[in-house]
Amino acid sequence: MKEAKERGHGIKEENVYAETLKHIHRMMAEDNLAPGDKLPSERELAERLGVGRSSVREALRALEFLGLIETRRGEGRYRREVGSHQLIDLLAMFLLENERAKADLAETKRLIERLLLELACRRRSAEDVNELKKIVRQKPIDFARFFETVVEAAGNVLLARIWRVLSGFAASFAPEPPLADAGYEQLLAALERQDPAEAAAVWEANGLRRCRNGPDIV
Amino acid sequence: MKEAKERGHGIKEENVYAETLKHIHRMMAEDNLAPGDKLPSERELAERLGVGRSSVREALRALEFLGLIETRRGEGRYRREVGSHQLIDLLAMFLLENERAKADLAETKRLIERLLLELACRRRSAEDVNELKKIVRQKPIDFARFFETVVEAAGNVLLARIWRVLSGFAASFAPEPPLADAGYEQLLAALERQDPAEAAAVWEANGLRRCRNGPDIV
DNA sequence: ACCATTAGGTGGTCAGACCAGTGAAGGAAG
DNA sequence: CTTCCTTCACTGGTCTGACCACCTAATGGT
C-alpha cells in the first residue's frame, strides 16, 4: 500500500510554484532580457513550461515582489531596473509595529553602509572618484546619488542588494537626514586616498549623533 | 460610453489580491494570533472575505514570503515567529546561480562577521566572556558555538539573521576553513578588553586574504 | 489495548470561463 | 491622402469547480 508513490522522476518533487519560479528566472537570464523588455505572457509561459496558469501567476508574483519584474495590466510583464523594490512598502508596513526591529534596522543599515564605504575605498576606479567629485561639487549634494556611486564602486552585488532592501525599509518610516557638506568632502578625500580606516572613522563620527540622540541639527 | 464603470463602491478599486492581503493581515492582528496559532483555511477565508480562493492563495503566498506565516501541506497555515526574513532567503537563492555571486557571498559573510565581532566587543556581558573562555579552553575549539555566542552578544537581531542566512548558504558549497587556535585567543582577548579595532584587525588578518586578491573568480 | 483502515479537511495544481484594460489593425469619414 | 473611431486580439485579474497528495483523527476490527 505504501510504495505507491514515486511518480517516475526520482528527484525534484518540489512545489511546482518554486520550480516555475527558478525556471522563469533562469529563462530571463538566458534570454539576456534587458530592463524594459517584455516577458512572455502568463498563458504562453504556462504552456511552454507545461504547468498551470495559476502556478505561473504565483511565480511571477514572487518575481514582482523581489522587484525583478513589473506588471502592467492589459499589456504584460516587463523586466525592471533592479533597485525599485515593491516589497519594501509592504514589509515596512509590517515592521512598523516593532520598535526593537526598527532600532536594529537602523543600526544594521548604518553598519553595512560603513562596509560599503570601506570596500569602495579599496576598489574605486578613477572614474568613480571623478563622478563623486562632480556630485559633491554640485550643491545641494544629492545624497542618494553619492551613495549609489559608492555602492557601485564597492563591487559587491550581494551587499549592494542587502543595502537597497534595508535602505528602502528605513526610508519608509525614517527619512534620511543628510550629512553636512563637510562630511562628504572628508569621505571623498578618504575614497580618493583609498583609506578605508579614514572613511570608516568619518562615517562613525557623522552617524553616531543621530543614531544615539535622535533628532539633531542638519 | 465611458461612464459605464463604477461598480457601486466609489473608492478602493485596487487589486483584490492586495486588498485581501491587507485584510488577512489586519485579521491576524485583531484576533491576537500568537506564533504557532493556526489560520483559517484557504476556503474559509475565501468565503468569509467574499473573494475567490486563488486571490486568497496569492495573498497567503505573499504573507509566507514576508515570513509572517508558515505553510504545512495537508495541515494548514500557521502564524510564524516575526523577524524571519524570508526575502533574503529568496534573494540568496537567485544569487547562487551566478559564479560572481558566490564570491560576493563569501566576502559579504566575512564582512558581516567582522561587524558582529565589533558589536560584540561593545556590548558583550561578563557572562558572554566567560562562556567564550569555556569554549576556547576546550580543544578542539567549536567554531560554530564560538561564533553563535558572539552573534548573541552583538545584540542585533536583524544582522544576526542575515548572518545565519549567509552562513547557511556559504556552508553548502564552501566548507569553512577554521581559524588557528591562536586566532581565537586573540579574538577573545579583544572581546574581553572591549576593543573593536583589535577584533577587526585579527579578523582581517586571518580571513581577508582569500577575498581580496582573487580577481572576482573566473 | 492495539493497530490498520477510513473519512474528512487542507494545501497544491490544473483547466476553463469571464471580466477589464491595452494597443494596433482596419475601415469610415473628412 | 489623412484623421478619427470602431473593432478585435491579446494581456493580466478573478472566480469556479474539479482533482490530487498529504495529514490528522475518528473508526472499527483484532
Coordinates of C-alpha atoms (C1' of nucleotides) in Angstrom, one line a residue:
Chain A
M1 CA 0.0 0.0 0.0
K2 CA 2.7 2.4 0.9
E3 CA 5.0 2.1 -2.0
A4 CA 2.5 3.5 -4.4
K5 CA 4.2 6.8 -5.0
E6 CA 7.4 7.7 -6.9
R7 CA 5.9 9.3 -9.9
G8 CA 8.8 8.2 -12.1
H9 CA 11.1 11.0 -11.6
G10 CA 13.2 10.3 -8.5
I11 CA 14.4 13.7 -7.6
K12 CA 12.8 17.2 -7.7
E13 CA 9.5 16.7 -6.1
E14 CA 9.3 20.3 -5.1
N15 CA 6.4 22.7 -5.3
V16 CA 5.5 23.4 -8.9
Y17 CA 5.4 27.0 -7.9
A18 CA 9.1 27.0 -6.7
E19 CA 10.2 25.1 -9.8
T20 CA 8.5 27.5 -12.1
L21 CA 10.0 30.4 -10.2
K22 CA 13.5 29.2 -10.8
H23 CA 12.7 28.2 -14.3
I24 CA 11.4 31.6 -15.3
H25 CA 14.3 33.3 -13.6
R26 CA 16.8 31.2 -15.5
M27 CA 14.9 31.9 -18.6
M28 CA 15.2 35.6 -18.1
A29 CA 19.0 35.3 -17.6
E30 CA 19.5 33.0 -20.6
D31 CA 17.5 35.2 -23.0
N32 CA 19.6 38.2 -21.9
L33 CA 16.4 40.1 -21.0
A34 CA 17.3 43.8 -20.6
P35 CA 15.4 46.1 -18.3
G36 CA 12.3 47.2 -20.1
D37 CA 12.0 44.1 -22.2
K38 CA 8.7 42.2 -22.2
L39 CA 8.3 38.7 -20.7
P40 CA 6.1 36.1 -22.4
S41 CA 2.5 36.2 -21.3
E42 CA 1.2 34.1 -18.5
R43 CA -0.6 31.7 -20.8
E44 CA 2.4 31.3 -23.1
L45 CA 4.7 30.5 -20.1
A46 CA 2.2 28.1 -18.7
E47 CA 2.1 26.2 -22.0
R48 CA 5.8 26.4 -22.6
L49 CA 6.7 25.1 -19.1
G50 CA 3.8 22.6 -19.0
V51 CA 2.3 23.9 -15.9
G52 CA -1.0 25.6 -14.9
R53 CA -1.5 29.3 -15.3
S54 CA -2.1 29.7 -11.6
S55 CA 1.4 28.3 -10.8
V56 CA 2.9 30.7 -13.3
R57 CA 1.0 33.5 -11.7
E58 CA 2.3 32.7 -8.2
A59 CA 5.9 32.6 -9.6
L60 CA 5.5 35.9 -11.4
R61 CA 4.0 37.4 -8.3
A62 CA 7.1 36.4 -6.4
L63 CA 9.4 37.9 -9.0
E64 CA 7.4 41.1 -8.8
F65 CA 7.8 41.0 -5.0
L66 CA 11.6 40.8 -5.5
G67 CA 11.4 43.8 -7.7
L68 CA 12.7 41.9 -10.8
I69 CA 9.7 42.5 -13.0
E70 CA 6.9 45.0 -13.3
T71 CA 3.2 44.2 -14.1
R72 CA 1.1 46.4 -16.4
R73 CA -2.4 45.3 -16.6
G74 CA -3.6 44.7 -20.2
E75 CA -0.1 44.9 -21.5
G76 CA 2.1 42.4 -19.9
R77 CA 5.1 42.0 -17.6
Y78 CA 8.4 43.7 -18.1
R79 CA 11.8 43.3 -16.7
R80 CA 12.5 46.0 -14.3
E81 CA 15.6 48.0 -13.3
V82 CA 17.0 46.4 -10.2
G83 CA 16.6 48.6 -7.1
S84 CA 13.0 49.5 -7.2
H85 CA 11.6 47.1 -4.6
Q86 CA 7.9 46.9 -4.4
L87 CA 8.1 44.6 -1.4
I88 CA 9.6 47.3 0.7
D89 CA 6.4 49.1 1.2
L90 CA 4.6 46.1 2.4
L91 CA 7.4 44.9 4.6
A92 CA 7.7 48.3 6.2
M93 CA 4.1 48.2 7.0
F94 CA 4.6 45.1 9.0
L95 CA 7.8 46.2 10.6
L96 CA 6.3 49.4 11.9
E97 CA 4.8 47.6 14.8
N98 CA 8.0 46.5 16.4
E99 CA 10.2 49.1 18.0
R100 CA 13.2 46.8 18.5
A101 CA 13.2 45.9 14.9
K102 CA 13.4 49.5 13.9
A103 CA 16.4 50.1 16.0
D104 CA 18.2 47.0 14.7
L105 CA 17.3 48.0 11.2
A106 CA 18.7 51.5 11.5
E107 CA 21.9 50.2 13.1
T108 CA 22.3 47.4 10.5
K109 CA 21.9 49.8 7.7
R110 CA 24.4 52.1 9.1
L111 CA 27.0 49.4 9.6
I112 CA 26.5 48.0 6.1
E113 CA 27.0 51.4 4.7
R114 CA 30.3 51.5 6.5
L115 CA 31.3 48.3 4.9
L116 CA 30.4 49.6 1.5
L117 CA 32.4 52.7 2.1
E118 CA 35.4 50.6 3.1
L119 CA 35.1 48.4 0.1
A120 CA 34.7 51.3 -2.2
C121 CA 37.9 52.8 -0.9
R122 CA 39.8 49.7 -1.9
R123 CA 38.2 49.2 -5.3
R124 CA 37.1 52.6 -6.6
S125 CA 38.3 53.4 -10.1
A126 CA 39.5 56.8 -11.2
E127 CA 36.1 57.4 -12.9
D128 CA 34.3 56.7 -9.6
V129 CA 36.3 59.4 -7.9
N130 CA 35.6 61.9 -10.8
E131 CA 31.9 61.0 -10.6
L132 CA 31.8 61.6 -6.9
K133 CA 33.7 64.9 -7.2
K134 CA 31.1 66.1 -9.6
I135 CA 28.3 65.1 -7.3
V136 CA 29.9 66.8 -4.3
R137 CA 30.7 70.0 -6.2
Q138 CA 27.1 70.4 -7.2
K139 CA 25.2 71.9 -4.2
P140 CA 22.9 70.9 -2.7
I141 CA 24.6 67.5 -2.6
D142 CA 22.5 64.6 -3.9
F143 CA 22.9 62.1 -1.1
A144 CA 21.2 59.3 -2.9
R145 CA 23.4 59.7 -6.0
F146 CA 26.5 59.9 -3.9
F147 CA 25.9 56.7 -2.1
E148 CA 24.7 54.9 -5.2
T149 CA 28.0 55.6 -6.7
V150 CA 29.8 54.4 -3.6
V151 CA 27.8 51.2 -3.7
E152 CA 28.6 50.7 -7.3
A153 CA 32.3 51.2 -6.7
A154 CA 32.2 48.7 -3.8
G155 CA 31.7 46.0 -6.4
N156 CA 29.8 43.5 -4.2
V157 CA 26.4 42.8 -5.7
L158 CA 25.0 40.9 -2.8
L159 CA 26.0 43.5 -0.2
A160 CA 24.5 46.2 -2.5
R161 CA 21.2 44.3 -2.7
I162 CA 21.0 43.9 1.0
W163 CA 21.7 47.6 1.4
R164 CA 19.0 48.5 -1.1
V165 CA 16.5 46.4 0.8
L166 CA 17.4 47.9 4.1
S167 CA 17.6 51.3 2.7
G168 CA 14.1 51.0 1.3
F169 CA 12.8 49.8 4.6
A170 CA 14.4 52.6 6.5
A171 CA 13.2 55.3 4.1
S172 CA 9.6 54.3 4.5
F173 CA 9.5 55.3 8.1
A174 CA 12.6 57.3 9.0
P175 CA 13.5 60.0 6.5
E176 CA 17.2 60.2 5.9
P177 CA 18.8 63.3 7.4
P178 CA 21.7 64.2 5.1
L179 CA 25.2 64.6 6.2
A180 CA 26.8 68.1 6.4
D181 CA 28.7 69.1 3.3
A182 CA 31.9 68.8 5.2
G183 CA 31.2 65.1 5.7
Y184 CA 31.0 64.5 2.0
E185 CA 34.3 66.3 1.5
Q186 CA 36.0 64.1 4.0
L187 CA 34.5 60.9 2.6
L188 CA 35.6 61.9 -0.8
A189 CA 39.1 62.6 0.3
A190 CA 39.3 59.2 2.0
L191 CA 38.0 57.5 -1.1
E192 CA 40.5 59.3 -3.3
R193 CA 43.4 58.3 -1.0
Q194 CA 42.0 54.7 -0.7
D195 CA 41.9 55.0 3.0
P196 CA 39.2 52.6 4.4
A197 CA 40.0 53.4 8.0
E198 CA 39.6 57.1 7.5
A199 CA 36.3 56.6 5.6
A200 CA 35.0 54.4 8.4
A201 CA 36.0 57.0 11.0
V202 CA 34.3 59.8 9.2
W203 CA 31.2 57.6 8.8
E204 CA 31.1 56.7 12.5
A205 CA 31.7 60.3 13.6
N206 CA 28.9 61.6 11.4
G207 CA 26.5 58.8 12.3
L208 CA 26.6 58.5 16.0
R209 CA 24.9 61.6 17.0
R210 CA 21.8 60.9 15.0
C211 CA 21.7 57.2 15.9
R212 CA 22.1 57.8 19.6
N213 CA 20.4 61.0 20.3
G214 CA 17.7 61.1 17.7
P215 CA 16.8 64.4 16.2
D216 CA 19.7 66.7 15.5
I217 CA 20.6 69.7 13.5
V218 CA 21.0 69.3 9.8
Chain B
M1 CA -19.8 55.1 -23.4
K2 CA -17.1 55.7 -20.9
E3 CA -19.1 56.2 -17.7
A4 CA -20.2 52.6 -17.6
K5 CA -18.0 51.6 -14.7
E6 CA -18.3 52.5 -11.0
R7 CA -19.2 49.2 -9.5
G8 CA -21.1 50.9 -6.7
H9 CA -18.2 51.5 -4.3
G10 CA -16.5 54.7 -5.2
I11 CA -13.1 54.3 -3.6
K12 CA -10.8 51.3 -3.3
E13 CA -10.7 49.8 -6.7
E14 CA -7.4 48.1 -6.0
N15 CA -6.3 44.6 -6.8
V16 CA -8.4 42.0 -5.0
Y17 CA -5.2 40.3 -4.1
A18 CA -3.8 43.4 -2.4
E19 CA -7.0 44.1 -0.6
T20 CA -7.1 40.5 0.6
L21 CA -3.5 40.7 1.8
K22 CA -4.3 43.7 4.0
H23 CA -7.5 42.2 5.1
I24 CA -5.9 39.0 6.3
H25 CA -3.1 40.8 8.0
R26 CA -5.5 43.0 9.8
M27 CA -7.5 40.0 10.8
M28 CA -4.4 38.3 12.2
A29 CA -3.7 41.4 14.4
E30 CA -7.2 41.7 15.6
D31 CA -7.6 38.1 16.5
N32 CA -4.4 38.4 18.5
L33 CA -2.9 35.4 16.7
A34 CA 0.1 34.2 18.6
P35 CA 3.0 32.5 16.9
G36 CA 2.1 28.9 16.3
D37 CA -1.6 29.5 16.0
K38 CA -3.5 28.2 13.0
L39 CA -5.0 30.5 10.4
P40 CA -8.4 29.7 8.8
S41 CA -8.2 27.5 5.8
E42 CA -8.0 29.0 2.3
R43 CA -11.5 28.0 1.5
E44 CA -12.9 29.5 4.7
L45 CA -11.0 32.8 4.2
A46 CA -12.3 32.9 0.6
E47 CA -15.8 32.5 1.7
R48 CA -15.5 34.9 4.7
L49 CA -13.9 37.6 2.6
G50 CA -16.1 37.1 -0.4
V51 CA -13.3 36.5 -2.8
G52 CA -12.0 33.6 -4.9
R53 CA -9.7 31.0 -3.5
S54 CA -6.9 31.9 -5.9
S55 CA -6.9 35.5 -4.7
V56 CA -6.6 34.2 -1.1
R57 CA -3.8 32.0 -2.2
E58 CA -1.8 34.8 -3.7
A59 CA -2.3 36.9 -0.5
L60 CA -1.2 34.0 1.7
R61 CA 1.8 33.3 -0.5
A62 CA 2.8 36.9 0.0
L63 CA 2.5 36.6 3.8
E64 CA 4.6 33.5 3.6
F65 CA 7.1 35.4 1.5
L66 CA 7.3 38.0 4.2
G67 CA 7.9 35.4 6.8
L68 CA 4.7 36.0 8.7
I69 CA 3.2 32.6 8.2
E70 CA 4.3 29.1 7.6
T71 CA 2.6 26.6 5.3
R72 CA 2.3 22.9 6.2
R73 CA 0.8 20.9 3.4
G74 CA -2.2 18.8 4.5
E75 CA -2.4 20.7 7.7
G76 CA -2.8 24.4 7.3
R77 CA -1.1 27.7 7.7
Y78 CA 0.3 28.9 11.0
R79 CA 1.5 32.2 12.3
R80 CA 5.2 32.3 12.5
E81 CA 7.7 34.0 14.8
V82 CA 8.2 37.5 13.5
G83 CA 11.6 38.5 12.2
S84 CA 12.3 35.6 10.0
H85 CA 13.2 37.4 6.8
Q86 CA 12.2 35.0 4.1
L87 CA 13.0 37.5 1.4
I88 CA 16.7 37.3 2.0
D89 CA 16.4 33.6 1.5
L90 CA 14.9 34.1 -1.9
L91 CA 17.4 36.7 -2.8
A92 CA 20.2 34.3 -2.0
M93 CA 18.6 31.6 -4.0
F94 CA 18.8 33.7 -7.1
L95 CA 22.3 34.8 -6.4
L96 CA 23.5 31.2 -6.1
E97 CA 23.1 30.6 -9.8
N98 CA 25.8 33.0 -10.6
E99 CA 29.5 32.4 -10.1
R100 CA 30.3 36.0 -9.3
A101 CA 27.6 36.0 -6.7
K102 CA 29.4 33.2 -4.8
A103 CA 32.5 35.3 -4.4
D104 CA 30.3 38.2 -3.2
L105 CA 28.6 35.9 -0.8
A106 CA 31.8 34.8 0.8
E107 CA 33.1 38.3 1.1
T108 CA 29.8 39.6 2.5
K109 CA 29.7 36.9 5.1
R110 CA 33.2 37.7 6.1
L111 CA 32.5 41.4 6.4
I112 CA 29.3 40.9 8.4
E113 CA 31.1 38.6 10.8
R114 CA 33.5 41.5 11.3
L115 CA 30.6 43.8 12.1
L116 CA 29.2 41.3 14.6
L117 CA 32.6 41.0 16.3
E118 CA 32.8 44.7 16.7
L119 CA 29.3 45.0 18.1
A120 CA 30.0 42.1 20.4
C121 CA 33.1 43.9 21.7
R122 CA 31.0 46.9 22.7
R123 CA 28.1 45.0 24.2
R124 CA 29.3 41.7 25.5
S125 CA 28.4 41.0 29.1
A126 CA 30.6 39.3 31.6
E127 CA 28.8 36.1 31.1
D128 CA 29.4 36.2 27.4
V129 CA 33.1 36.4 28.1
N130 CA 33.0 33.5 30.5
E131 CA 31.1 31.4 28.0
L132 CA 33.6 32.2 25.3
K133 CA 36.5 31.4 27.6
K134 CA 35.0 28.0 28.3
I135 CA 34.6 27.3 24.5
V136 CA 38.1 28.4 23.7
R137 CA 39.6 26.3 26.5
Q138 CA 38.0 23.2 25.3
K139 CA 40.0 21.9 22.4
P140 CA 39.3 21.3 19.6
I141 CA 37.6 24.6 19.6
D142 CA 33.9 24.5 18.4
F143 CA 33.9 27.3 15.9
A144 CA 30.2 27.3 15.4
R145 CA 29.5 27.6 19.1
F146 CA 32.1 30.4 19.5
F147 CA 30.5 32.5 16.8
E148 CA 27.0 31.8 17.8
T149 CA 27.9 33.3 21.2
V150 CA 29.5 36.3 19.6
V151 CA 26.4 36.8 17.4
E152 CA 24.2 36.6 20.5
A153 CA 26.4 39.1 22.3
A154 CA 26.2 41.5 19.4
G155 CA 22.6 42.2 20.2
N156 CA 21.3 43.0 16.8
V157 CA 18.6 40.5 15.7
L158 CA 18.4 41.6 12.1
L159 CA 22.1 41.4 11.5
A160 CA 22.2 38.1 13.2
R161 CA 19.5 36.8 11.0
I162 CA 21.3 38.0 7.8
W163 CA 24.4 36.3 9.0
R164 CA 22.7 33.0 9.6
V165 CA 21.2 33.0 6.2
L166 CA 24.5 33.8 4.5
S167 CA 26.3 31.4 6.7
G168 CA 24.0 28.6 5.8
F169 CA 24.3 29.2 2.1
A170 CA 28.1 29.6 2.2
A171 CA 28.4 26.3 4.1
S172 CA 26.5 24.5 1.3
F173 CA 29.3 24.9 -1.2
A174 CA 32.4 26.3 0.5
P175 CA 33.5 24.5 3.7
E176 CA 34.7 26.8 6.4
P177 CA 38.4 26.8 7.0
P178 CA 38.7 27.2 10.7
L179 CA 41.0 29.8 12.3
A180 CA 44.1 28.7 14.1
D181 CA 43.7 28.4 17.9
A182 CA 45.8 31.5 18.3
G183 CA 43.3 33.5 16.4
Y184 CA 40.5 32.6 18.9
E185 CA 42.8 33.6 21.8
Q186 CA 43.3 37.0 20.2
L187 CA 39.6 37.5 19.5
L188 CA 38.7 36.5 23.0
A189 CA 41.3 39.0 24.4
A190 CA 39.9 41.8 22.2
L191 CA 36.3 40.9 23.3
E192 CA 37.4 40.9 27.0
R193 CA 39.1 44.3 26.6
Q194 CA 36.1 45.6 24.6
D195 CA 38.4 46.6 21.8
P196 CA 36.5 46.6 18.5
A197 CA 39.5 47.8 16.4
E198 CA 41.7 44.9 17.7
A199 CA 39.0 42.4 17.0
A200 CA 38.5 43.7 13.5
A201 CA 42.3 43.6 12.9
V202 CA 42.6 40.0 14.0
W203 CA 39.6 39.0 11.8
E204 CA 41.0 40.7 8.7
A205 CA 44.5 39.2 9.3
N206 CA 43.0 35.7 9.5
G207 CA 40.5 35.8 6.7
L208 CA 40.5 38.5 4.2
R209 CA 43.4 37.2 2.1
R210 CA 41.2 35.0 0.1
C211 CA 38.6 37.6 -0.6
R212 CA 40.8 40.5 -1.6
N213 CA 43.1 39.0 -4.1
G214 CA 41.1 36.7 -6.2
P215 CA 40.1 38.8 -9.3
D216 CA 36.4 38.2 -8.8
I217 CA 36.7 34.5 -9.6
V218 CA 36.7 33.4 -13.2
Chain C
dA1 C1' -5.4 -2.1 24.4
dC2 C1' -3.5 -2.2 20.0
dC3 C1' -3.1 -1.2 15.2
dA4 C1' -4.8 -0.8 10.4
dT5 C1' -8.3 1.4 8.0
dT6 C1' -11.1 5.1 6.7
dA7 C1' -13.1 9.6 6.2
dG8 C1' -12.7 14.4 6.2
dG9 C1' -10.1 18.6 6.0
dT10 C1' -6.2 21.1 3.9
dG11 C1' -2.9 22.9 0.7
dG12 C1' -1.3 22.1 -4.4
dT13 C1' -2.5 22.2 -9.0
dC14 C1' -5.0 22.5 -13.2
dA15 C1' -8.5 23.8 -16.6
dG16 C1' -11.9 26.7 -18.2
dA17 C1' -14.6 30.6 -18.2
dC18 C1' -15.4 35.5 -17.9
dC19 C1' -14.1 40.4 -16.9
dA20 C1' -11.4 44.6 -17.8
dG21 C1' -7.7 47.1 -19.6
dT22 C1' -4.4 48.0 -23.7
dG23 C1' -3.0 48.8 -28.3
dA24 C1' -2.8 48.1 -33.0
dA25 C1' -5.2 46.9 -37.3
dG26 C1' -8.7 48.3 -40.3
dG27 C1' -12.5 50.8 -42.0
dA28 C1' -15.3 55.1 -42.5
dA29 C1' -15.5 60.0 -42.7
dG30 C1' -13.2 64.3 -43.7
Chain D
dC1 C1' -4.4 61.3 -48.5
dT2 C1' -5.1 62.0 -43.5
dT3 C1' -7.7 61.6 -39.4
dC4 C1' -10.7 59.6 -36.3
dC5 C1' -13.2 55.8 -34.5
dT6 C1' -14.5 51.2 -34.2
dT7 C1' -13.2 46.7 -33.6
dC8 C1' -10.6 42.8 -32.2
dA9 C1' -7.0 40.2 -30.4
dC10 C1' -4.2 39.9 -26.5
dT11 C1' -3.0 40.6 -21.6
dG12 C1' -3.5 40.4 -16.7
dG13 C1' -7.3 39.7 -12.9
dT14 C1' -10.6 36.9 -10.9
dC15 C1' -13.7 33.2 -9.9
dT16 C1' -15.3 28.4 -10.1
dG17 C1' -15.0 23.6 -9.9
dA18 C1' -12.5 19.7 -10.1
dC19 C1' -8.8 16.6 -8.9
dC20 C1' -4.6 15.1 -6.3
dA21 C1' -1.4 14.3 -2.3
dC22 C1' -1.0 14.8 2.3
dC23 C1' -2.1 14.9 7.3
dT24 C1' -4.9 14.1 11.3
dA25 C1' -8.2 11.9 13.8
dA26 C1' -12.1 9.0 14.3
dT27 C1' -13.3 4.4 13.4
dG28 C1' -13.5 -0.4 13.9
dG29 C1' -11.8 -4.9 13.9
dT30 C1' -8.3 -7.9 16.2

